[in-house]
Amino acid sequence: MTSLRSCARHRSAAGFSLVELLLAASLGTVLCGVFVQLLLGDLRFTGAMAQRLQARRIQQRTIALMRAERELGHALVTDPPLSSTWPCNLAGRRPVLALALSAHDLEARQQAIVYTVGKPPSAIWRDQVLMRCGPAYGLDGQINLNSRFQNRVLLDGLPAGEGKGLLALPHPQLPVVAITLEQQLPASGRADGSTAIHLSSRAAL
C-alpha cells in the first residue's frame, strides 16, 4: 500500500506528459485559429458596412446638390443631345441631364449645368464616373453663375453600360424627373471587385 501511494505521489509531482502537452497545444492552436477567423469575419463585415454607409452619404450629398441646382435652373432636360456651345469638354462622356440656366434657352443648348457619365478623367478614379460641368461654388457655399465652368467628378465606381450609373426619367404628368444613382463598390476594400456591392439611390428632381 505504501508503495502504491508513493508511485501516485511521484506521478503527480512529475506533471503532464509530452503527449498531454502536445494535445493541449494543438487544441489551443485550433481554438486560436477559430477566434482569429471569427475576428477577421467581423472586421470584414464592419468594413463593408462602413463603406456602404460612406457611399450612401456621398450619393445623398450628390442628390442634394442636384436638387439645389434644379431650383436655380429654368428647365431640366433628360438625355440631351451634344451641344458644341456647352462650356466644358465632355471627352466622350454621355450627357444624362442638362439644366438650363437661362429662360431664353429652355433646351439647355448653351450655358447649362450638364451631368455626364463615362470614362474617368484620370486613373485615380474607379470605373465609370459621374461628372458635373457647371459654375463653381464660393467659400460661402453659394454658386456663382458668372464664374468659370468646371468639370468635376461627383461619383466614381459607376457600372458600365447604356442607361446605368445615372438614369433619368421624366414623369409623364408631373414636372419632375426621377433619377437613379448606381455604384459598384468592391467589398471589404477589395480592388478586384470579385464580391462587389451594388448600391443605388432614387430621388425626384
Short mmCIF file of C-alpha atoms in Angstrom, two decimals:
data_model
loop_
_atom_site.label_atom_id
_atom_site.label_comp_id
_atom_site.label_asym_id
_atom_site.label_seq_id
_atom_site.Cartn_x
_atom_site.Cartn_y
_atom_site.Cartn_z
CA MET A 1 0.00 0.00 0.00
CA THR A 2 2.85 2.35 0.88
CA SER A 3 4.47 1.60 -2.49
CA LEU A 4 1.28 2.45 -4.47
CA ARG A 5 0.83 5.76 -2.65
CA SER A 6 4.45 6.65 -3.27
CA CYS A 7 4.07 5.89 -7.01
CA ALA A 8 0.94 8.09 -7.27
CA ARG A 9 2.69 10.98 -5.50
CA HIS A 10 5.66 10.57 -7.85
CA ARG A 11 3.46 10.78 -11.00
CA SER A 12 1.64 13.83 -9.61
CA ALA A 13 4.90 15.63 -8.95
CA ALA A 14 6.20 14.80 -12.43
CA GLY A 15 3.48 16.97 -14.12
CA PHE A 16 1.97 16.41 -17.60
CA SER A 17 3.41 14.00 -20.09
CA LEU A 18 4.72 15.08 -23.50
CA VAL A 19 1.64 13.65 -25.25
CA GLU A 20 -0.69 15.59 -22.97
CA LEU A 21 1.24 18.81 -23.61
CA LEU A 22 1.12 18.28 -27.40
CA LEU A 23 -2.62 17.65 -27.28
CA ALA A 24 -3.19 20.78 -25.21
CA ALA A 25 -1.03 22.87 -27.56
CA SER A 26 -2.89 21.52 -30.61
CA LEU A 27 -6.26 22.27 -29.06
CA GLY A 28 -5.12 25.79 -28.16
CA THR A 29 -3.90 26.38 -31.71
CA VAL A 30 -7.22 25.25 -33.18
CA LEU A 31 -9.18 27.48 -30.81
CA CYS A 32 -6.93 30.45 -31.60
CA GLY A 33 -7.46 29.84 -35.32
CA VAL A 34 -11.23 29.78 -34.85
CA PHE A 35 -11.17 33.01 -32.85
CA VAL A 36 -8.96 34.71 -35.46
CA GLN A 37 -11.31 33.68 -38.27
CA LEU A 38 -14.30 35.00 -36.34
CA LEU A 39 -12.47 38.26 -35.67
CA LEU A 40 -11.47 38.67 -39.33
CA GLY A 41 -15.03 37.95 -40.45
CA ASP A 42 -16.34 40.57 -38.05
CA LEU A 43 -13.78 43.10 -39.30
CA ARG A 44 -14.73 42.41 -42.94
CA PHE A 45 -18.42 42.83 -42.13
CA THR A 46 -17.77 46.05 -40.23
CA GLY A 47 -15.61 47.38 -43.07
CA ALA A 48 -18.28 46.58 -45.66
CA MET A 49 -20.95 48.31 -43.57
CA ALA A 50 -18.77 51.40 -43.10
CA GLN A 51 -18.02 51.50 -46.82
CA ARG A 52 -21.71 51.18 -47.67
CA LEU A 53 -22.69 53.96 -45.25
CA GLN A 54 -20.00 56.29 -46.59
CA ALA A 55 -21.02 55.62 -50.20
CA ARG A 56 -24.67 56.19 -49.28
CA ARG A 57 -23.81 59.56 -47.72
CA ILE A 58 -21.91 60.62 -50.84
CA GLN A 59 -24.83 59.58 -53.06
CA GLN A 60 -27.28 61.54 -50.91
CA ARG A 61 -24.97 64.55 -50.97
CA THR A 62 -24.83 64.33 -54.77
CA ILE A 63 -28.63 64.19 -54.97
CA ALA A 64 -28.88 67.19 -52.62
CA LEU A 65 -26.53 69.14 -54.91
CA MET A 66 -28.59 68.27 -57.97
CA ARG A 67 -31.81 69.28 -56.22
CA ALA A 68 -30.36 72.60 -55.11
CA GLU A 69 -29.16 73.37 -58.62
CA ARG A 70 -32.52 72.32 -60.04
CA GLU A 71 -34.08 75.16 -58.06
CA LEU A 72 -31.68 77.61 -59.71
CA GLY A 73 -32.35 76.50 -63.27
CA HIS A 74 -35.23 77.18 -65.64
CA ALA A 75 -35.60 73.74 -67.21
CA LEU A 76 -34.19 70.23 -66.79
CA VAL A 77 -33.57 68.26 -69.96
CA THR A 78 -33.05 64.47 -69.89
CA ASP A 79 -30.73 62.72 -72.35
CA PRO A 80 -29.85 65.97 -74.13
CA PRO A 81 -28.02 65.81 -77.46
CA LEU A 82 -24.46 67.06 -77.51
CA SER A 83 -24.04 70.79 -77.93
CA SER A 84 -20.91 72.47 -79.26
CA THR A 85 -21.68 75.57 -77.20
CA TRP A 86 -21.53 73.88 -73.79
CA PRO A 87 -18.68 75.38 -71.75
CA CYS A 88 -16.98 72.03 -70.91
CA ASN A 89 -15.31 69.36 -72.98
CA LEU A 90 -17.17 66.11 -72.23
CA ALA A 91 -14.34 63.91 -73.59
CA GLY A 92 -16.75 61.32 -74.96
CA ARG A 93 -18.88 61.06 -71.83
CA ARG A 94 -22.64 60.64 -72.22
CA PRO A 95 -24.80 63.62 -71.17
CA VAL A 96 -27.68 62.45 -68.98
CA LEU A 97 -29.06 65.71 -67.61
CA ALA A 98 -28.73 69.35 -68.67
CA LEU A 99 -30.00 72.21 -66.56
CA ALA A 100 -30.85 75.38 -68.48
CA LEU A 101 -29.52 78.49 -66.75
CA SER A 102 -31.31 80.95 -68.99
CA ALA A 103 -35.03 81.48 -69.53
CA HIS A 104 -34.23 82.09 -73.21
CA ASP A 105 -32.56 78.67 -73.60
CA LEU A 106 -35.02 76.14 -72.17
CA GLU A 107 -33.46 73.34 -74.21
CA ALA A 108 -30.14 73.88 -72.40
CA ARG A 109 -28.14 74.17 -75.60
CA GLN A 110 -25.84 76.97 -74.45
CA GLN A 111 -24.79 77.83 -70.90
CA ALA A 112 -26.03 74.88 -68.88
CA ILE A 113 -25.05 72.65 -65.99
CA VAL A 114 -24.50 69.24 -67.55
CA TYR A 115 -24.25 65.89 -65.74
CA THR A 116 -22.41 63.23 -67.71
CA VAL A 117 -21.44 59.57 -67.28
CA GLY A 118 -18.41 57.93 -68.83
CA LYS A 119 -14.70 57.31 -68.57
CA PRO A 120 -12.82 58.98 -65.71
CA PRO A 121 -10.51 61.93 -66.42
CA SER A 122 -7.60 60.23 -64.64
CA ALA A 123 -6.53 56.85 -63.24
CA ILE A 124 -7.28 57.80 -59.62
CA TRP A 125 -10.99 57.16 -60.20
CA ARG A 126 -12.57 53.70 -60.31
CA ASP A 127 -14.57 52.52 -63.32
CA GLN A 128 -17.12 54.94 -64.78
CA VAL A 129 -17.69 58.35 -63.22
CA LEU A 130 -20.48 60.88 -62.85
CA MET A 131 -19.21 64.36 -63.69
CA ARG A 132 -20.69 67.82 -63.36
CA CYS A 133 -19.92 70.62 -65.77
CA GLY A 134 -21.01 73.87 -64.17
CA PRO A 135 -20.04 77.10 -62.44
CA ALA A 136 -18.01 76.92 -59.26
CA TYR A 137 -19.13 77.50 -55.68
CA GLY A 138 -17.62 80.18 -53.47
CA LEU A 139 -16.26 79.83 -49.97
CA ASP A 140 -19.70 80.80 -48.66
CA GLY A 141 -21.20 77.72 -50.30
CA GLN A 142 -23.13 79.76 -52.85
CA ILE A 143 -22.93 79.10 -56.57
CA ASN A 144 -21.52 81.88 -58.73
CA LEU A 145 -23.26 81.71 -62.11
CA ASN A 146 -20.76 84.18 -63.56
CA SER A 147 -17.70 82.11 -62.64
CA ARG A 148 -15.76 79.87 -64.99
CA PHE A 149 -17.38 76.49 -65.65
CA GLN A 150 -15.50 73.45 -64.32
CA ASN A 151 -15.64 69.71 -64.90
CA ARG A 152 -15.65 67.86 -61.58
CA VAL A 153 -16.17 64.22 -60.58
CA LEU A 154 -19.13 63.69 -58.25
CA LEU A 155 -19.11 59.86 -58.03
CA ASP A 156 -16.93 57.03 -59.26
CA GLY A 157 -17.40 53.27 -59.35
CA LEU A 158 -20.44 53.50 -61.61
CA PRO A 159 -21.40 50.35 -63.55
CA ALA A 160 -20.71 50.46 -67.29
CA GLY A 161 -23.46 50.26 -69.85
CA GLU A 162 -26.14 52.35 -71.51
CA GLY A 163 -28.65 53.67 -69.01
CA LYS A 164 -26.53 52.71 -66.00
CA GLY A 165 -24.79 54.80 -63.39
CA LEU A 166 -27.24 57.68 -63.65
CA LEU A 167 -30.72 57.06 -65.02
CA ALA A 168 -33.10 60.00 -65.51
CA LEU A 169 -36.75 59.55 -66.49
CA PRO A 170 -39.22 62.44 -66.78
CA HIS A 171 -42.61 61.93 -65.17
CA PRO A 172 -45.36 61.62 -67.82
CA GLN A 173 -47.69 64.01 -65.97
CA LEU A 174 -45.72 65.91 -63.33
CA PRO A 175 -42.88 68.41 -63.95
CA VAL A 176 -40.32 66.23 -62.14
CA VAL A 177 -37.55 63.89 -63.18
CA ALA A 178 -36.96 60.58 -61.40
CA ILE A 179 -33.26 59.75 -61.09
CA THR A 180 -31.41 56.63 -60.01
CA LEU A 181 -27.76 56.64 -58.95
CA GLU A 182 -25.85 53.35 -59.08
CA GLN A 183 -22.41 52.30 -57.88
CA GLN A 184 -20.44 49.05 -57.88
CA LEU A 185 -18.22 49.04 -54.79
CA PRO A 186 -15.58 46.41 -54.00
CA ALA A 187 -16.48 44.64 -50.75
CA SER A 188 -14.17 44.94 -47.73
CA GLY A 189 -11.78 47.22 -49.57
CA ARG A 190 -11.01 44.71 -52.31
CA ALA A 191 -9.99 46.31 -55.58
CA ASP A 192 -10.67 43.30 -57.81
CA GLY A 193 -14.45 43.66 -57.48
CA SER A 194 -14.88 39.89 -57.02
CA THR A 195 -17.60 40.42 -54.44
CA ALA A 196 -18.82 43.86 -55.45
CA ILE A 197 -21.56 45.69 -53.55
CA HIS A 198 -24.31 47.21 -55.69
CA LEU A 199 -25.60 50.41 -54.15
CA SER A 200 -28.35 52.62 -55.59
CA SER A 201 -30.30 55.72 -54.53
CA ARG A 202 -33.50 57.09 -56.03
CA ALA A 203 -34.92 60.59 -55.90
CA ALA A 204 -37.06 63.09 -57.78
CA LEU A 205 -35.76 66.41 -59.11
#
